PDB file of C-alpha atoms in Angstrom:
ATOM      1  CA  UNK A  29     -33.076 -69.065   7.669  1.00 43.00           C
ATOM      2  CA  UNK A  30     -30.296 -68.628   5.111  1.00 53.00           C
ATOM      3  CA  UNK A  31     -27.516 -69.292   7.603  1.00 49.00           C
ATOM      4  CA  UNK A  32     -28.405 -72.993   7.547  1.00 55.00           C
ATOM      5  CA  UNK A  33     -28.235 -73.288   3.764  1.00 66.00           C
ATOM      6  CA  UNK A  34     -25.380 -75.251   2.222  1.00 76.00           C
ATOM      7  CA  UNK A  35     -23.657 -72.631   0.081  1.00 93.00           C
ATOM      8  CA  UNK A  36     -21.108 -74.774  -1.769  1.00 91.00           C
ATOM      9  CA  UNK A  37     -18.968 -71.834  -2.931  1.00 97.00           C
ATOM     10  CA  UNK A  38     -19.383 -68.236  -4.048  1.00 98.00           C
ATOM     11  CA  UNK A  39     -20.325 -69.463  -7.508  1.00 98.00           C
ATOM     12  CA  UNK A  40     -22.699 -72.037  -6.023  1.00 97.00           C
ATOM     13  CA  UNK A  41     -24.415 -69.466  -3.817  1.00 98.00           C
ATOM     14  CA  UNK A  42     -24.757 -67.083  -6.747  1.00 98.00           C
ATOM     15  CA  UNK A  43     -26.276 -69.795  -8.940  1.00 98.00           C
ATOM     16  CA  UNK A  44     -28.727 -70.831  -6.201  1.00 97.00           C
ATOM     17  CA  UNK A  45     -29.781 -67.204  -5.776  1.00 98.00           C
ATOM     18  CA  UNK A  46     -30.223 -66.690  -9.532  1.00 97.00           C
ATOM     19  CA  UNK A  47     -32.280 -69.891  -9.770  1.00 97.00           C
ATOM     20  CA  UNK A  48     -34.608 -69.071  -6.876  1.00 97.00           C
ATOM     21  CA  UNK A  49     -38.131 -67.971  -7.793  1.00 97.00           C
ATOM     22  CA  UNK A  50     -38.766 -66.980  -4.145  1.00 97.00           C
ATOM     23  CA  UNK A  51     -37.637 -63.359  -4.109  1.00 98.00           C
ATOM     24  CA  UNK A  52     -37.096 -63.216  -0.345  1.00 97.00           C
ATOM     25  CA  UNK A  53     -34.874 -66.261  -0.624  1.00 96.00           C
ATOM     26  CA  UNK A  54     -33.112 -64.876  -3.717  1.00 98.00           C
ATOM     27  CA  UNK A  55     -32.164 -61.602  -2.046  1.00 98.00           C
ATOM     28  CA  UNK A  56     -31.204 -63.294   1.227  1.00 97.00           C
ATOM     29  CA  UNK A  57     -29.018 -65.831  -0.602  1.00 97.00           C
ATOM     30  CA  UNK A  58     -27.333 -63.053  -2.579  1.00 98.00           C
ATOM     31  CA  UNK A  59     -26.502 -61.173   0.604  1.00 98.00           C
ATOM     32  CA  UNK A  60     -25.432 -64.253   2.574  1.00 97.00           C
ATOM     33  CA  UNK A  61     -23.190 -65.441  -0.267  1.00 98.00           C
ATOM     34  CA  UNK A  62     -21.614 -61.977  -0.368  1.00 98.00           C
ATOM     35  CA  UNK A  63     -21.111 -61.914   3.403  1.00 97.00           C
ATOM     36  CA  UNK A  64     -19.443 -65.325   3.440  1.00 97.00           C
ATOM     37  CA  UNK A  65     -17.252 -64.410   0.469  1.00 98.00           C
ATOM     38  CA  UNK A  66     -16.129 -61.126   2.048  1.00 98.00           C
ATOM     39  CA  UNK A  67     -15.118 -63.100   5.154  1.00 97.00           C
ATOM     40  CA  UNK A  68     -13.386 -65.678   2.890  1.00 97.00           C
ATOM     41  CA  UNK A  69     -15.495 -68.418   4.436  1.00 96.00           C
ATOM     42  CA  UNK A  70     -16.289 -69.953   1.015  1.00 97.00           C
ATOM     43  CA  UNK A  71     -14.137 -70.779  -2.007  1.00 97.00           C
ATOM     44  CA  UNK A  72     -14.718 -69.177  -5.397  1.00 98.00           C
ATOM     45  CA  UNK A  73     -16.102 -72.342  -6.983  1.00 96.00           C
ATOM     46  CA  UNK A  74     -16.689 -76.007  -6.218  1.00 96.00           C
ATOM     47  CA  UNK A  75     -17.390 -79.228  -8.168  1.00 95.00           C
ATOM     48  CA  UNK A  76     -20.668 -79.345  -6.200  1.00 93.00           C
ATOM     49  CA  UNK A  77     -21.995 -76.122  -7.762  1.00 95.00           C
ATOM     50  CA  UNK A  78     -25.274 -76.462  -9.649  1.00 95.00           C
ATOM     51  CA  UNK A  79     -25.491 -75.583 -13.344  1.00 96.00           C
ATOM     52  CA  UNK A  80     -26.056 -71.944 -14.246  1.00 95.00           C
ATOM     53  CA  UNK A  81     -29.633 -71.491 -15.547  1.00 94.00           C
ATOM     54  CA  UNK A  82     -30.413 -69.766 -18.858  1.00 91.00           C
ATOM     55  CA  UNK A  83     -32.913 -67.527 -17.106  1.00 92.00           C
ATOM     56  CA  UNK A  84     -33.266 -66.399 -13.490  1.00 95.00           C
ATOM     57  CA  UNK A  85     -35.983 -67.834 -11.293  1.00 95.00           C
ATOM     58  CA  UNK A  86     -39.101 -65.664 -11.151  1.00 95.00           C
ATOM     59  CA  UNK A  87     -42.512 -65.866  -9.461  1.00 95.00           C
ATOM     60  CA  UNK A  88     -45.623 -66.207 -11.652  1.00 94.00           C
ATOM     61  CA  UNK A  89     -46.151 -62.451 -11.538  1.00 95.00           C
ATOM     62  CA  UNK A  90     -45.371 -59.928 -12.908  1.00 94.00           C
ATOM     63  CA  UNK A  91     -46.344 -60.838 -16.438  1.00 91.00           C
ATOM     64  CA  UNK A  92     -43.417 -59.985 -18.736  1.00 88.00           C
ATOM     65  CA  UNK A  93     -44.201 -57.917 -21.838  1.00 86.00           C
ATOM     66  CA  UNK A  94     -42.199 -56.050 -24.514  1.00 80.00           C
ATOM     67  CA  UNK A  95     -40.948 -52.655 -23.179  1.00 73.00           C
ATOM     68  CA  UNK A  96     -43.211 -50.763 -25.604  1.00 74.00           C
ATOM     69  CA  UNK A  97     -46.306 -52.264 -23.952  1.00 71.00           C
ATOM     70  CA  UNK A  98     -45.516 -51.093 -20.410  1.00 71.00           C
ATOM     71  CA  UNK A  99     -47.918 -48.239 -19.693  1.00 73.00           C
ATOM     72  CA  UNK A 100     -46.552 -44.872 -18.507  1.00 76.00           C
ATOM     73  CA  UNK A 101     -48.515 -42.881 -15.929  1.00 78.00           C
ATOM     74  CA  UNK A 102     -48.222 -39.427 -14.357  1.00 86.00           C
ATOM     75  CA  UNK A 103     -46.250 -39.264 -11.113  1.00 89.00           C
ATOM     76  CA  UNK A 104     -48.835 -36.801  -9.802  1.00 89.00           C
ATOM     77  CA  UNK A 105     -51.191 -39.717  -9.134  1.00 93.00           C
ATOM     78  CA  UNK A 106     -50.792 -42.521  -6.621  1.00 95.00           C
ATOM     79  CA  UNK A 107     -51.184 -45.059  -9.442  1.00 95.00           C
ATOM     80  CA  UNK A 108     -48.410 -43.321 -11.342  1.00 95.00           C
ATOM     81  CA  UNK A 109     -46.021 -43.408  -8.394  1.00 96.00           C
ATOM     82  CA  UNK A 110     -46.823 -47.074  -7.803  1.00 96.00           C
ATOM     83  CA  UNK A 111     -46.178 -47.795 -11.497  1.00 95.00           C
ATOM     84  CA  UNK A 112     -42.791 -46.049 -11.338  1.00 95.00           C
ATOM     85  CA  UNK A 113     -41.775 -47.836  -8.140  1.00 97.00           C
ATOM     86  CA  UNK A 114     -42.895 -51.138  -9.648  1.00 97.00           C
ATOM     87  CA  UNK A 115     -40.721 -50.510 -12.700  1.00 95.00           C
ATOM     88  CA  UNK A 116     -37.766 -49.635 -10.440  1.00 96.00           C
ATOM     89  CA  UNK A 117     -38.308 -52.769  -8.348  1.00 97.00           C
ATOM     90  CA  UNK A 118     -38.184 -54.807 -11.551  1.00 96.00           C
ATOM     91  CA  UNK A 119     -34.946 -53.116 -12.628  1.00 95.00           C
ATOM     92  CA  UNK A 120     -33.372 -53.729  -9.210  1.00 97.00           C
ATOM     93  CA  UNK A 121     -34.433 -57.383  -9.218  1.00 97.00           C
ATOM     94  CA  UNK A 122     -32.827 -57.879 -12.614  1.00 95.00           C
ATOM     95  CA  UNK A 123     -29.742 -56.062 -11.338  1.00 96.00           C
ATOM     96  CA  UNK A 124     -29.413 -58.602  -8.495  1.00 97.00           C
ATOM     97  CA  UNK A 125     -29.412 -61.463 -10.996  1.00 97.00           C
ATOM     98  CA  UNK A 126     -27.096 -59.644 -13.421  1.00 96.00           C
ATOM     99  CA  UNK A 127     -24.464 -59.003 -10.729  1.00 97.00           C
ATOM    100  CA  UNK A 128     -24.685 -62.621  -9.584  1.00 98.00           C
ATOM    101  CA  UNK A 129     -24.507 -63.816 -13.192  1.00 97.00           C
ATOM    102  CA  UNK A 130     -21.249 -61.920 -13.793  1.00 97.00           C
ATOM    103  CA  UNK A 131     -19.769 -63.734 -10.781  1.00 98.00           C
ATOM    104  CA  UNK A 132     -21.126 -67.182 -11.605  1.00 98.00           C
ATOM    105  CA  UNK A 133     -20.655 -67.099 -15.384  1.00 96.00           C
ATOM    106  CA  UNK A 134     -17.137 -65.702 -15.310  1.00 97.00           C
ATOM    107  CA  UNK A 135     -15.799 -67.477 -12.219  1.00 97.00           C
ATOM    108  CA  UNK A 136     -13.097 -69.171 -14.310  1.00 95.00           C
ATOM    109  CA  UNK A 137     -11.759 -65.904 -15.791  1.00 95.00           C
ATOM    110  CA  UNK A 138      -8.200 -64.931 -14.926  1.00 95.00           C
ATOM    111  CA  UNK A 139      -9.066 -61.964 -12.718  1.00 97.00           C
ATOM    112  CA  UNK A 140      -8.123 -61.069  -9.120  1.00 97.00           C
ATOM    113  CA  UNK A 141     -10.429 -61.946  -6.223  1.00 97.00           C
ATOM    114  CA  UNK A 142     -11.145 -58.225  -5.911  1.00 98.00           C
ATOM    115  CA  UNK A 143     -13.164 -58.539  -9.140  1.00 98.00           C
ATOM    116  CA  UNK A 144     -15.583 -60.830  -7.304  1.00 98.00           C
ATOM    117  CA  UNK A 145     -15.484 -58.591  -4.212  1.00 98.00           C
ATOM    118  CA  UNK A 146     -16.735 -55.715  -6.353  1.00 98.00           C
ATOM    119  CA  UNK A 147     -19.567 -57.613  -8.005  1.00 98.00           C
ATOM    120  CA  UNK A 148     -20.761 -59.224  -4.784  1.00 98.00           C
ATOM    121  CA  UNK A 149     -20.956 -55.777  -3.192  1.00 98.00           C
ATOM    122  CA  UNK A 150     -23.084 -54.758  -6.181  1.00 98.00           C
ATOM    123  CA  UNK A 151     -25.291 -57.858  -5.730  1.00 98.00           C
ATOM    124  CA  UNK A 152     -25.635 -57.159  -1.988  1.00 98.00           C
ATOM    125  CA  UNK A 153     -26.695 -53.566  -2.608  1.00 98.00           C
ATOM    126  CA  UNK A 154     -29.066 -54.400  -5.458  1.00 98.00           C
ATOM    127  CA  UNK A 155     -30.804 -56.880  -3.137  1.00 98.00           C
ATOM    128  CA  UNK A 156     -31.084 -54.095  -0.546  1.00 98.00           C
ATOM    129  CA  UNK A 157     -32.557 -51.771  -3.191  1.00 98.00           C
ATOM    130  CA  UNK A 158     -35.156 -54.326  -4.293  1.00 98.00           C
ATOM    131  CA  UNK A 159     -36.289 -54.850  -0.714  1.00 98.00           C
ATOM    132  CA  UNK A 160     -36.481 -51.101  -0.058  1.00 98.00           C
ATOM    133  CA  UNK A 161     -38.564 -50.434  -3.159  1.00 98.00           C
ATOM    134  CA  UNK A 162     -40.825 -53.411  -2.471  1.00 98.00           C
ATOM    135  CA  UNK A 163     -41.365 -52.210   1.098  1.00 98.00           C
ATOM    136  CA  UNK A 164     -42.295 -48.773  -0.232  1.00 98.00           C
ATOM    137  CA  UNK A 165     -44.772 -50.385  -2.650  1.00 98.00           C
ATOM    138  CA  UNK A 166     -46.259 -52.232   0.312  1.00 98.00           C
ATOM    139  CA  UNK A 167     -46.587 -48.918   2.193  1.00 98.00           C
ATOM    140  CA  UNK A 168     -48.615 -47.597  -0.752  1.00 97.00           C
ATOM    141  CA  UNK A 169     -50.921 -50.639  -0.779  1.00 98.00           C
ATOM    142  CA  UNK A 170     -49.245 -52.430  -3.681  1.00 98.00           C
ATOM    143  CA  UNK A 171     -46.661 -55.156  -4.250  1.00 98.00           C
ATOM    144  CA  UNK A 172     -44.144 -56.275  -6.825  1.00 98.00           C
ATOM    145  CA  UNK A 173     -46.013 -58.392  -9.367  1.00 97.00           C
ATOM    146  CA  UNK A 174     -49.179 -56.286  -9.401  1.00 97.00           C
ATOM    147  CA  UNK A 175     -48.304 -54.715 -12.783  1.00 95.00           C
ATOM    148  CA  UNK A 176     -46.713 -56.029 -15.989  1.00 94.00           C
ATOM    149  CA  UNK A 177     -42.956 -55.562 -16.441  1.00 93.00           C
ATOM    150  CA  UNK A 178     -40.603 -55.710 -19.413  1.00 88.00           C
ATOM    151  CA  UNK A 179     -37.987 -58.333 -20.233  1.00 80.00           C
ATOM    152  CA  UNK A 180     -35.387 -56.190 -22.007  1.00 77.00           C
ATOM    153  CA  UNK A 181     -32.762 -56.168 -19.235  1.00 78.00           C
ATOM    154  CA  UNK A 182     -32.171 -59.892 -19.154  1.00 80.00           C
ATOM    155  CA  UNK A 183     -32.175 -60.082 -22.963  1.00 80.00           C
ATOM    156  CA  UNK A 184     -29.357 -57.501 -23.078  1.00 75.00           C
ATOM    157  CA  UNK A 185     -27.325 -59.605 -20.679  1.00 79.00           C
ATOM    158  CA  UNK A 186     -27.985 -62.831 -22.545  1.00 83.00           C
ATOM    159  CA  UNK A 187     -26.398 -61.445 -25.722  1.00 86.00           C
ATOM    160  CA  UNK A 188     -23.089 -60.909 -23.854  1.00 93.00           C
ATOM    161  CA  UNK A 189     -22.995 -64.242 -22.028  1.00 91.00           C
ATOM    162  CA  UNK A 190     -19.767 -65.398 -23.740  1.00 92.00           C
ATOM    163  CA  UNK A 191     -17.699 -62.207 -23.468  1.00 96.00           C
ATOM    164  CA  UNK A 192     -16.883 -60.571 -20.129  1.00 97.00           C
ATOM    165  CA  UNK A 193     -15.625 -57.332 -21.702  1.00 97.00           C
ATOM    166  CA  UNK A 194     -18.869 -57.005 -23.693  1.00 97.00           C
ATOM    167  CA  UNK A 195     -20.921 -57.793 -20.586  1.00 96.00           C
ATOM    168  CA  UNK A 196     -19.198 -54.994 -18.670  1.00 97.00           C
ATOM    169  CA  UNK A 197     -19.764 -52.573 -21.548  1.00 96.00           C
ATOM    170  CA  UNK A 198     -23.479 -53.309 -21.771  1.00 95.00           C
ATOM    171  CA  UNK A 199     -24.638 -53.916 -18.188  1.00 94.00           C
ATOM    172  CA  UNK A 200     -22.846 -51.470 -15.874  1.00 95.00           C
ATOM    173  CA  UNK A 201     -21.652 -48.953 -18.474  1.00 96.00           C
ATOM    174  CA  UNK A 202     -24.914 -48.618 -20.414  1.00 94.00           C
ATOM    175  CA  UNK A 203     -27.820 -49.985 -18.381  1.00 92.00           C
ATOM    176  CA  UNK A 204     -26.653 -48.884 -14.918  1.00 94.00           C
ATOM    177  CA  UNK A 205     -25.196 -45.621 -16.194  1.00 96.00           C
ATOM    178  CA  UNK A 206     -28.634 -44.832 -17.609  1.00 94.00           C
ATOM    179  CA  UNK A 207     -29.914 -44.860 -14.029  1.00 94.00           C
ATOM    180  CA  UNK A 208     -27.495 -42.049 -13.191  1.00 97.00           C
ATOM    181  CA  UNK A 209     -29.023 -40.009 -16.019  1.00 96.00           C
ATOM    182  CA  UNK A 210     -32.697 -40.419 -15.134  1.00 95.00           C
ATOM    183  CA  UNK A 211     -32.811 -40.795 -11.346  1.00 96.00           C
ATOM    184  CA  UNK A 212     -32.184 -37.151 -10.309  1.00 96.00           C
ATOM    185  CA  UNK A 213     -35.256 -35.924 -12.223  1.00 95.00           C
ATOM    186  CA  UNK A 214     -37.356 -38.740 -10.754  1.00 95.00           C
ATOM    187  CA  UNK A 215     -36.185 -37.770  -7.249  1.00 95.00           C
ATOM    188  CA  UNK A 216     -37.190 -34.159  -7.916  1.00 95.00           C
ATOM    189  CA  UNK A 217     -40.626 -35.184  -9.226  1.00 94.00           C
ATOM    190  CA  UNK A 218     -41.241 -37.394  -6.197  1.00 95.00           C
ATOM    191  CA  UNK A 219     -40.397 -34.476  -3.911  1.00 96.00           C
ATOM    192  CA  UNK A 220     -42.716 -32.163  -5.897  1.00 95.00           C
ATOM    193  CA  UNK A 221     -45.598 -34.579  -5.335  1.00 94.00           C
ATOM    194  CA  UNK A 222     -44.819 -34.672  -1.606  1.00 96.00           C
ATOM    195  CA  UNK A 223     -43.720 -38.320  -1.662  1.00 96.00           C
ATOM    196  CA  UNK A 224     -40.548 -37.749   0.350  1.00 97.00           C
ATOM    197  CA  UNK A 225     -40.363 -41.394   1.419  1.00 97.00           C
ATOM    198  CA  UNK A 226     -40.068 -42.615  -2.169  1.00 97.00           C
ATOM    199  CA  UNK A 227     -37.568 -39.835  -2.932  1.00 97.00           C
ATOM    200  CA  UNK A 228     -35.426 -41.012   0.002  1.00 98.00           C
ATOM    201  CA  UNK A 229     -35.378 -44.564  -1.397  1.00 98.00           C
ATOM    202  CA  UNK A 230     -34.249 -43.179  -4.756  1.00 98.00           C
ATOM    203  CA  UNK A 231     -31.490 -41.227  -2.988  1.00 97.00           C
ATOM    204  CA  UNK A 232     -30.022 -44.455  -1.608  1.00 98.00           C
ATOM    205  CA  UNK A 233     -30.234 -46.157  -5.000  1.00 98.00           C
ATOM    206  CA  UNK A 234     -28.666 -43.202  -6.836  1.00 97.00           C
ATOM    207  CA  UNK A 235     -25.675 -42.964  -4.500  1.00 96.00           C
ATOM    208  CA  UNK A 236     -25.037 -46.720  -4.583  1.00 97.00           C
ATOM    209  CA  UNK A 237     -25.392 -46.886  -8.379  1.00 97.00           C
ATOM    210  CA  UNK A 238     -22.451 -44.501  -8.822  1.00 97.00           C
ATOM    211  CA  UNK A 239     -20.342 -47.147  -7.123  1.00 97.00           C
ATOM    212  CA  UNK A 240     -21.768 -49.882  -9.335  1.00 98.00           C
ATOM    213  CA  UNK A 241     -20.886 -48.027 -12.522  1.00 98.00           C
ATOM    214  CA  UNK A 242     -17.431 -47.423 -11.027  1.00 98.00           C
ATOM    215  CA  UNK A 243     -16.945 -51.174 -10.507  1.00 98.00           C
ATOM    216  CA  UNK A 244     -17.889 -51.746 -14.140  1.00 98.00           C
ATOM    217  CA  UNK A 245     -15.579 -48.994 -15.416  1.00 98.00           C
ATOM    218  CA  UNK A 246     -12.659 -50.214 -13.286  1.00 98.00           C
ATOM    219  CA  UNK A 247     -12.796 -53.768 -14.589  1.00 98.00           C
ATOM    220  CA  UNK A 248     -13.595 -52.748 -18.154  1.00 98.00           C
ATOM    221  CA  UNK A 249     -10.426 -50.636 -18.165  1.00 98.00           C
ATOM    222  CA  UNK A 250      -8.503 -53.500 -16.504  1.00 98.00           C
ATOM    223  CA  UNK A 251      -9.481 -55.952 -19.246  1.00 98.00           C
ATOM    224  CA  UNK A 252      -8.799 -53.421 -22.015  1.00 98.00           C
ATOM    225  CA  UNK A 253      -5.330 -52.729 -20.598  1.00 98.00           C
ATOM    226  CA  UNK A 254      -4.596 -56.444 -20.484  1.00 97.00           C
ATOM    227  CA  UNK A 255      -5.716 -56.824 -24.092  1.00 96.00           C
ATOM    228  CA  UNK A 256      -3.883 -53.588 -25.087  1.00 98.00           C
ATOM    229  CA  UNK A 257      -7.122 -52.016 -26.346  1.00 97.00           C
ATOM    230  CA  UNK A 258      -8.129 -48.372 -26.131  1.00 97.00           C
ATOM    231  CA  UNK A 259     -11.022 -48.394 -23.602  1.00 97.00           C
ATOM    232  CA  UNK A 260     -13.195 -45.772 -25.325  1.00 97.00           C
ATOM    233  CA  UNK A 261     -12.806 -47.351 -28.778  1.00 97.00           C
ATOM    234  CA  UNK A 262     -13.364 -50.860 -27.394  1.00 98.00           C
ATOM    235  CA  UNK A 263     -16.502 -49.667 -25.604  1.00 97.00           C
ATOM    236  CA  UNK A 264     -17.924 -48.203 -28.801  1.00 96.00           C
ATOM    237  CA  UNK A 265     -17.160 -51.340 -30.822  1.00 96.00           C
ATOM    238  CA  UNK A 266     -18.686 -53.640 -28.210  1.00 96.00           C
ATOM    239  CA  UNK A 267     -21.802 -51.515 -27.804  1.00 94.00           C
ATOM    240  CA  UNK A 268     -22.407 -51.398 -31.560  1.00 93.00           C
ATOM    241  CA  UNK A 269     -22.047 -55.185 -31.728  1.00 93.00           C
ATOM    242  CA  UNK A 270     -24.045 -56.110 -28.616  1.00 92.00           C
ATOM    243  CA  UNK A 271     -26.591 -53.420 -27.772  1.00 90.00           C
ATOM    244  CA  UNK A 272     -29.659 -52.569 -29.819  1.00 81.00           C
ATOM    245  CA  UNK A 273     -31.270 -49.723 -27.932  1.00 76.00           C
ATOM    246  CA  UNK A 274     -30.432 -46.039 -28.360  1.00 78.00           C
ATOM    247  CA  UNK A 275     -28.106 -44.079 -26.078  1.00 88.00           C
ATOM    248  CA  UNK A 276     -30.270 -41.084 -25.293  1.00 87.00           C
ATOM    249  CA  UNK A 277     -29.033 -37.746 -24.004  1.00 90.00           C
ATOM    250  CA  UNK A 278     -29.176 -35.846 -21.732  1.00 91.00           C
ATOM    251  CA  UNK A 279     -26.344 -37.575 -19.890  1.00 96.00           C
ATOM    252  CA  UNK A 280     -25.397 -36.961 -16.265  1.00 97.00           C
ATOM    253  CA  UNK A 281     -21.792 -36.250 -17.244  1.00 97.00           C
ATOM    254  CA  UNK A 282     -20.713 -35.372 -13.699  1.00 96.00           C
ATOM    255  CA  UNK A 283     -22.005 -38.539 -12.038  1.00 97.00           C
ATOM    256  CA  UNK A 284     -20.735 -40.657 -14.930  1.00 97.00           C
ATOM    257  CA  UNK A 285     -17.267 -39.069 -14.699  1.00 96.00           C
ATOM    258  CA  UNK A 286     -17.197 -39.649 -10.922  1.00 95.00           C
ATOM    259  CA  UNK A 287     -17.697 -43.335 -11.740  1.00 96.00           C
ATOM    260  CA  UNK A 288     -14.871 -43.339 -14.307  1.00 94.00           C
ATOM    261  CA  UNK A 289     -17.108 -43.167 -17.383  1.00 96.00           C
ATOM    262  CA  UNK A 290     -15.971 -40.111 -19.336  1.00 95.00           C
ATOM    263  CA  UNK A 291     -17.759 -38.562 -22.352  1.00 95.00           C
ATOM    264  CA  UNK A 292     -15.115 -39.987 -24.727  1.00 94.00           C
ATOM    265  CA  UNK A 293     -16.831 -43.372 -24.149  1.00 95.00           C
ATOM    266  CA  UNK A 294     -20.429 -42.551 -24.976  1.00 95.00           C
ATOM    267  CA  UNK A 295     -20.758 -39.227 -26.792  1.00 91.00           C
ATOM    268  CA  UNK A 296     -19.869 -40.672 -30.203  1.00 89.00           C
ATOM    269  CA  UNK A 297     -22.516 -43.379 -29.761  1.00 90.00           C
ATOM    270  CA  UNK A 298     -25.292 -40.958 -28.861  1.00 86.00           C
ATOM    271  CA  UNK A 299     -25.094 -39.148 -32.184  1.00 57.00           C
ATOM    272  CA  UNK A 300     -25.363 -42.330 -34.283  1.00 52.00           C
ATOM    273  CA  UNK A 301     -27.496 -44.568 -32.057  1.00 45.00           C
ATOM    274  CA  UNK A 302     -30.735 -43.581 -33.797  1.00 42.00           C
ATOM    275  CA  UNK A 303     -29.345 -44.355 -37.240  1.00 37.00           C
TER     276      UNK A 303
END
């Protein structure tokens, strides 16, 4: 299906995927654009590329609500597990668009092609995650769109649309790193309830997310070195300027450090984030 699509360039394919409200098409386009880019069968950008939309394409459901209005349920019930998986599916869908947006929005930045290699691998894997979680929802008699979801992830990205260093600070190094903090306990709870299938999906996501944070940390440090900025200090300044939510402990220091995100980056922010 996707093989016949006219992907004008990597940027063009990313923009088409972001714009698509058909989620099967979105994830397939993300993965096909990545595959063609890895094989160097498409250029980085083209005059034929469409314009980058302000917001990603979405189906009519789920209804988007403020994060405070998304109901929390116990994982010891089927409804609770479905609600958690639905929330994760929503996060993974946003992560597909965020990875593609970094590529499309910053395609004119002076960075090596390996920058785009890294983010298209992230986009490819986030698309895989969304499909896995959606398939698990289907196994449980539900689907993505059945419950409300929150709109905070895209809003966080929108505030950093004009600054690549700020985007890297907020998206991979705060939002994705948060996944490293919370996922192990969710895996354990899923296993306690006997839902080993859902726990196995979370295992795949957790292991891949370490790599995604590592891509963010690598390029954040690259840009800081080029600008002769101290990475930890720059991170703290950018987070204070561009991120409103709190940085909540406990932190998964080991997984974060494996990804190149050491406590010197985030510890100072945790103590003042509630102020």
